[in-house]
CSV table of C-alpha atoms and ligand atoms in Angstrom, one decimal:
chain,number,residue,atom,x,y,z
A,175,MET,CA,107.3,130.8,121.7
A,176,LEU,CA,105.4,131.6,118.5
A,177,LEU,CA,103.2,128.7,119.5
A,178,VAL,CA,102.6,129.8,123.1
A,179,LEU,CA,101.5,133.4,121.3
A,180,GLY,CA,99.0,131.5,119.1
A,181,LEU,CA,97.3,129.8,121.9
A,182,LEU,CA,97.0,133.0,123.9
A,183,LEU,CA,96.0,134.9,120.6
A,184,ALA,CA,93.3,131.9,120.3
A,185,PHE,CA,92.1,132.1,123.8
A,186,ALA,CA,91.8,135.9,123.8
A,187,GLY,CA,89.5,135.3,120.7
A,188,THR,CA,87.5,133.0,122.7
A,189,ALA,CA,87.2,135.1,125.9
A,190,ARG,CA,86.0,138.1,124.0
A,191,ALA,CA,83.4,135.8,121.8
A,192,ALA,CA,82.2,134.4,125.6
A,193,VAL,CA,81.9,138.1,126.6
A,194,ALA,CA,80.4,139.1,123.8
A,195,VAL,CA,77.4,136.7,123.4
A,196,GLY,CA,77.4,135.6,127.3
A,197,GLY,CA,78.1,131.9,127.3
A,198,VAL,CA,81.1,130.1,127.8
A,199,GLY,CA,82.4,128.6,124.2
A,200,ALA,CA,79.5,130.3,122.6
A,201,ARG,CA,80.6,131.3,118.8
A,202,GLY,CA,79.9,134.1,116.4
A,203,ALA,CA,77.3,134.1,113.7
A,204,VAL,CA,80.1,133.8,111.0
A,205,THR,CA,80.0,130.5,109.4
A,206,LEU,CA,82.0,129.0,106.8
A,207,ALA,CA,80.5,126.4,104.3
A,208,ASP,CA,83.8,126.1,102.2
A,209,VAL,CA,87.4,127.2,101.1
A,210,ASN,CA,88.5,127.0,97.6
A,211,CYS,CA,91.3,127.9,95.8
A,212,VAL,CA,90.8,130.7,93.0
A,213,LYS,CA,94.2,131.7,92.0
A,214,GLN,CA,97.5,130.0,91.7
A,215,CYS,CA,96.0,126.7,92.4
A,216,ILE,CA,96.9,123.1,92.5
A,217,GLY,CA,93.6,122.0,93.2
A,218,ALA,CA,90.6,123.0,94.7
A,219,HIS,CA,91.6,122.5,97.9
A,220,LYS,CA,95.3,122.2,97.1
A,221,VAL,CA,97.3,125.4,97.4
A,222,ARG,CA,100.7,127.0,98.1
A,223,PRO,CA,101.6,129.9,100.1
A,224,GLY,CA,100.8,132.6,97.8
A,225,SER,CA,97.6,131.0,96.3
A,226,THR,CA,94.6,133.1,96.8
A,227,VAL,CA,91.5,131.1,98.2
A,228,ARG,CA,87.8,132.3,98.5
A,229,LEU,CA,85.9,131.7,101.4
A,230,ARG,CA,82.1,131.0,101.5
A,231,GLY,CA,79.8,131.2,104.0
A,232,LEU,CA,77.6,133.6,105.8
A,233,ASP,CA,78.2,137.1,107.2
A,234,LEU,CA,81.4,137.3,106.0
A,235,GLU,CA,81.9,141.0,105.2
A,236,GLU,CA,82.1,140.9,109.2
A,237,VAL,CA,85.5,138.8,108.4
A,238,ARG,CA,88.5,140.6,110.2
A,239,GLN,CA,91.0,137.9,110.0
A,240,VAL,CA,91.2,134.7,108.1
A,241,VAL,CA,93.2,132.1,110.1
A,242,PHE,CA,95.3,129.4,108.8
A,243,ARG,CA,97.2,126.6,110.6
A,244,GLY,CA,100.8,127.1,110.6
A,245,SER,CA,103.8,124.6,111.7
A,246,ARG,CA,104.4,127.0,115.0
A,247,GLY,CA,100.7,128.1,115.5
A,248,PRO,CA,97.7,130.1,114.1
A,249,LEU,CA,98.6,132.3,111.3
A,250,GLN,CA,96.4,135.6,110.7
A,251,VAL,CA,95.7,137.5,107.5
A,252,GLU,CA,93.6,140.3,106.5
A,253,PRO,CA,91.2,139.2,103.9
A,254,MET,CA,91.6,141.0,100.6
A,255,ARG,CA,87.9,141.4,99.8
A,256,ARG,CA,84.8,140.7,101.6
A,257,THR,CA,81.1,140.5,100.8
A,258,GLU,CA,78.6,138.8,102.6
A,259,ARG,CA,78.9,135.1,101.0
A,260,THR,CA,82.6,135.3,100.2
A,261,ALA,CA,85.8,136.8,101.0
A,262,THR,CA,89.2,135.9,99.7
A,263,ALA,CA,92.4,135.8,101.1
A,264,ILE,CA,96.1,135.0,100.2
A,265,VAL,CA,97.7,131.8,101.9
A,266,PRO,CA,100.7,133.1,104.1
A,267,ASP,CA,104.2,131.5,103.9
A,268,GLY,CA,104.4,128.7,106.9
A,269,ALA,CA,100.8,127.7,106.3
A,270,VAL,CA,100.2,124.0,106.5
A,271,ALA,CA,97.3,121.4,105.9
A,272,GLY,CA,94.5,122.4,108.1
A,273,ARG,CA,91.0,123.9,108.0
A,274,PRO,CA,91.1,127.7,108.0
A,275,TYR,CA,88.8,129.6,110.1
A,276,VAL,CA,88.0,133.5,110.5
A,277,ILE,CA,87.6,135.8,113.3
A,278,ASP,CA,85.0,138.8,112.9
A,279,ARG,CA,85.1,142.5,113.9
A,280,ALA,CA,83.8,141.4,117.5
A,281,GLY,CA,86.4,139.0,117.9
A,282,HIS,CA,84.1,135.7,117.3
A,283,GLN,CA,85.8,133.0,115.8
A,284,SER,CA,83.9,130.8,113.4
A,285,PRO,CA,84.0,127.1,113.4
A,286,PRO,CA,86.6,126.0,111.0
A,287,SER,CA,85.9,125.2,107.4
A,288,PRO,CA,84.4,121.7,107.1
A,289,HIS,CA,87.0,121.1,104.2
A,290,LYS,CA,90.7,120.5,104.7
A,291,LEU,CA,93.0,122.5,102.9
A,292,PHE,CA,96.0,120.9,101.5
A,293,ILE,CA,99.0,123.3,101.5
A,294,LEU,CA,102.3,122.1,99.5
A,295,PRO,CA,105.6,123.5,100.8
A,296,SER,CA,106.5,126.9,99.0
A,297,ALA,CA,109.3,125.4,97.5
A,298,SER,CA,108.9,123.5,94.5
A,299,PRO,CA,108.6,119.8,94.4
A,300,PRO,CA,111.8,117.8,94.6
A,301,PRO,CA,113.0,116.8,90.7
A,302,LEU,CA,112.2,113.0,89.9
A,303,ALA,CA,115.0,111.1,91.5
A,304,ALA,CA,118.1,110.6,89.1
A,305,ALA,CA,117.2,107.3,87.1
A,306,SER,CA,120.3,105.6,88.2
A,307,GLY,CA,119.3,105.8,92.1
A,308,ALA,CA,115.8,104.6,91.4
A,309,THR,CA,114.0,101.6,90.9
A,310,TYR,CA,110.4,100.4,90.7
A,311,PRO,CA,108.7,99.4,93.8
A,312,ILE,CA,107.6,95.8,92.5
A,313,ALA,CA,110.2,93.3,91.2
A,314,GLY,CA,108.0,91.5,89.3
A,315,LYS,CA,104.7,91.5,86.8
A,316,HIS,CA,102.4,94.3,87.3
A,317,GLU,CA,99.8,96.6,86.3
A,318,LEU,CA,98.6,100.0,87.3
A,319,TRP,CA,94.8,99.8,88.6
A,320,GLU,CA,94.1,103.1,89.8
A,321,GLY,CA,96.0,106.1,90.0
A,322,PHE,CA,96.0,109.2,92.2
A,323,GLY,CA,93.2,111.4,93.2
A,324,GLY,CA,89.8,111.1,91.1
A,325,ALA,CA,86.4,111.0,92.9
A,326,ARG,CA,87.8,109.0,95.7
A,327,GLU,CA,90.7,111.3,96.1
A,328,HIS,CA,92.7,108.1,96.4
A,329,GLY,CA,95.9,109.1,98.1
A,330,GLY,CA,98.3,106.9,95.9
A,331,ALA,CA,98.6,104.4,93.2
A,332,ASP,CA,97.0,100.9,93.3
A,333,ILE,CA,99.1,98.7,91.5
A,334,GLY,CA,98.0,95.1,91.0
A,335,ALA,CA,100.9,91.9,91.1
A,336,ALA,CA,100.3,88.4,92.7
A,337,CYS,CA,100.5,88.1,96.2
A,338,GLY,CA,104.1,87.3,97.0
A,339,THR,CA,105.8,89.2,94.4
A,340,PRO,CA,108.9,91.2,95.9
A,341,LEU,CA,108.6,94.7,96.9
A,342,VAL,CA,111.9,96.5,96.8
A,343,ALA,CA,113.0,100.2,98.1
A,344,ALA,CA,112.4,102.4,95.1
A,345,LEU,CA,115.0,105.1,96.6
A,346,ALA,CA,117.4,104.5,99.3
A,347,GLY,CA,116.4,105.9,102.6
A,348,THR,CA,115.6,104.9,106.3
A,349,VAL,CA,112.5,102.9,107.7
A,350,GLU,CA,110.4,105.3,109.4
A,351,TYR,CA,107.3,103.1,110.1
A,352,ASN,CA,106.6,99.3,110.0
A,353,LYS,CA,103.2,98.8,111.2
A,354,TYR,CA,99.8,97.3,110.9
A,355,GLU,CA,96.7,99.5,110.4
A,356,PRO,CA,93.0,98.2,109.7
A,357,ARG,CA,92.8,100.2,106.3
A,358,GLY,CA,96.2,99.7,105.2
A,359,GLY,CA,97.0,96.5,106.4
A,360,ASN,CA,100.9,95.8,107.1
A,361,TYR,CA,102.5,99.0,106.0
A,362,LEU,CA,106.0,100.4,105.8
A,363,VAL,CA,107.3,103.8,105.5
A,364,ILE,CA,110.7,104.6,104.0
A,365,ASP,CA,112.3,108.0,104.6
A,366,ALA,CA,114.2,109.0,101.4
A,367,ASP,CA,117.7,110.0,101.2
A,368,GLY,CA,118.5,113.0,99.4
A,369,VAL,CA,114.7,114.3,98.7
A,370,ASP,CA,112.5,115.5,101.3
A,371,ALA,CA,110.1,112.7,100.9
A,372,ASP,CA,108.5,109.4,102.3
A,373,LEU,CA,107.5,106.4,100.6
A,374,VAL,CA,104.5,104.2,101.7
A,375,TYR,CA,104.0,100.9,101.0
A,376,MET,CA,100.6,99.2,102.1
A,377,HIS,CA,98.4,95.9,102.2
A,378,MET,CA,102.0,93.7,102.4
A,379,SER,CA,101.2,90.1,102.9
A,380,ALA,CA,103.2,90.3,105.9
A,381,PRO,CA,105.1,92.8,108.4
A,382,SER,CA,108.1,93.7,106.6
A,383,PRO,CA,111.4,92.1,107.9
A,384,LEU,CA,113.0,95.5,108.1
A,385,LYS,CA,113.7,97.6,111.4
A,386,VAL,CA,112.5,101.1,112.2
A,387,GLY,CA,115.6,103.1,111.7
A,388,GLN,CA,117.3,100.6,109.5
A,389,LYS,CA,119.3,102.2,106.5
A,390,ILE,CA,118.3,100.4,103.3
A,391,ALA,CA,119.9,100.8,99.8
A,392,VAL,CA,117.7,101.3,96.8
A,393,GLY,CA,116.6,97.9,95.3
A,394,ALA,CA,116.7,96.4,99.0
A,395,ALA,CA,114.0,93.7,99.6
A,396,VAL,CA,111.1,95.4,101.8
A,397,GLY,CA,108.4,92.7,102.0
A,398,THR,CA,106.2,91.3,99.5
A,399,VAL,CA,102.7,92.1,97.7
A,400,GLY,CA,99.7,91.1,99.6
A,401,ASP,CA,95.9,91.8,100.3
A,402,THR,CA,96.2,92.6,104.1
A,403,GLY,CA,93.7,95.5,105.5
A,404,ASN,CA,91.1,96.9,103.1
A,405,ALA,CA,92.4,95.6,99.8
A,406,SER,CA,90.0,94.0,97.4
A,407,GLY,CA,92.7,91.9,95.7
A,408,CYS,CA,96.6,91.5,95.7
A,409,HIS,CA,98.1,94.7,95.0
A,410,LEU,CA,100.6,97.4,96.1
A,411,HIS,CA,98.9,100.8,97.4
A,412,PHE,CA,102.0,103.2,97.0
A,413,GLU,CA,102.2,106.6,98.1
A,414,TYR,CA,104.8,109.5,97.4
A,415,TRP,CA,104.9,112.1,100.1
A,416,ILE,CA,106.6,115.3,100.0
A,417,GLY,CA,107.8,116.2,103.5
A,418,GLU,CA,106.8,113.9,106.3
A,419,ALA,CA,103.9,111.4,105.7
A,420,TRP,CA,100.9,112.3,107.7
A,421,LEU,CA,102.7,115.0,109.8
A,422,GLY,CA,102.6,118.2,107.6
A,423,GLY,CA,103.7,116.6,104.4
A,424,GLU,CA,101.7,116.3,101.2
A,425,ALA,CA,100.9,113.0,99.3
A,426,VAL,CA,101.5,114.0,95.7
A,427,ASP,CA,100.6,111.8,92.3
A,428,PRO,CA,102.9,108.9,92.6
A,429,VAL,CA,102.7,107.9,88.8
A,430,PRO,CA,105.2,110.2,87.3
A,431,TYR,CA,107.9,109.1,89.5
A,432,LEU,CA,106.8,105.3,89.0
A,433,THR,CA,107.0,105.9,85.2
A,434,GLN,CA,110.5,107.2,85.4
A,435,TRP,CA,111.5,104.3,87.8
A,436,GLU,CA,109.7,101.7,85.5
A,437,GLY,CA,112.0,103.0,82.9
A,438,ALA,CA,115.1,103.0,84.9
A,439,THR,CA,114.3,99.1,85.7
A,440,GLY,CA,113.9,98.4,82.2
B,798,ZN,ZN1,95.1,102.5,97.0
């Protein structure tokens, strides 16, 4: 129902814009160059509900509503401050990752921000899994090559290990995906038990022998290190997602988890 209402609102906005400027699909003059976090931030483009974001663009003094993506449809908020080049707004509860846009006083809808705004759930991230219930995902000699984020906005940790080294389930869970993808190669996603998290293993030497939907215990064999897909050298690209991987969740820095699990493994 909320989704339907959101769509109706979106159509209403488009219809008004079309009438005002006399062309179907025509856009208003307001443009957005970027949306950056300025208060209670996790990063420049990483926020939580309650964070303050600054929109930059042109003609922003005309902004009436800032529209965030919500899990059940668009979420509109009034900006707190507006000038010609900037407007600020607070990220509303229920907002999810997406590209915000604005609606001006005439009802024109701007194109979405060119940059995606990542929104973490308002609940604090789950605590690190209990040491007893977790293990390092590589059962063998390994070395951290590259961490999370940085200039490349790397979405996980790259851990070098010889091709063929066994990979194991760092947490107990259920196999969610077992697929091939040109960049990630043979990859596996485990929906962890007890925490709202997904674990992603990429570049495996061969498809995992596990079946989607299969329950696996901590330490269960999930595959072997490889270099399939876009990989330069044998390594595990490992991701830790809070929420659903790629579906509204957020990849967070897995290194603190890996460090703890390594300690647990000994
Ligand atoms: Zn990687």
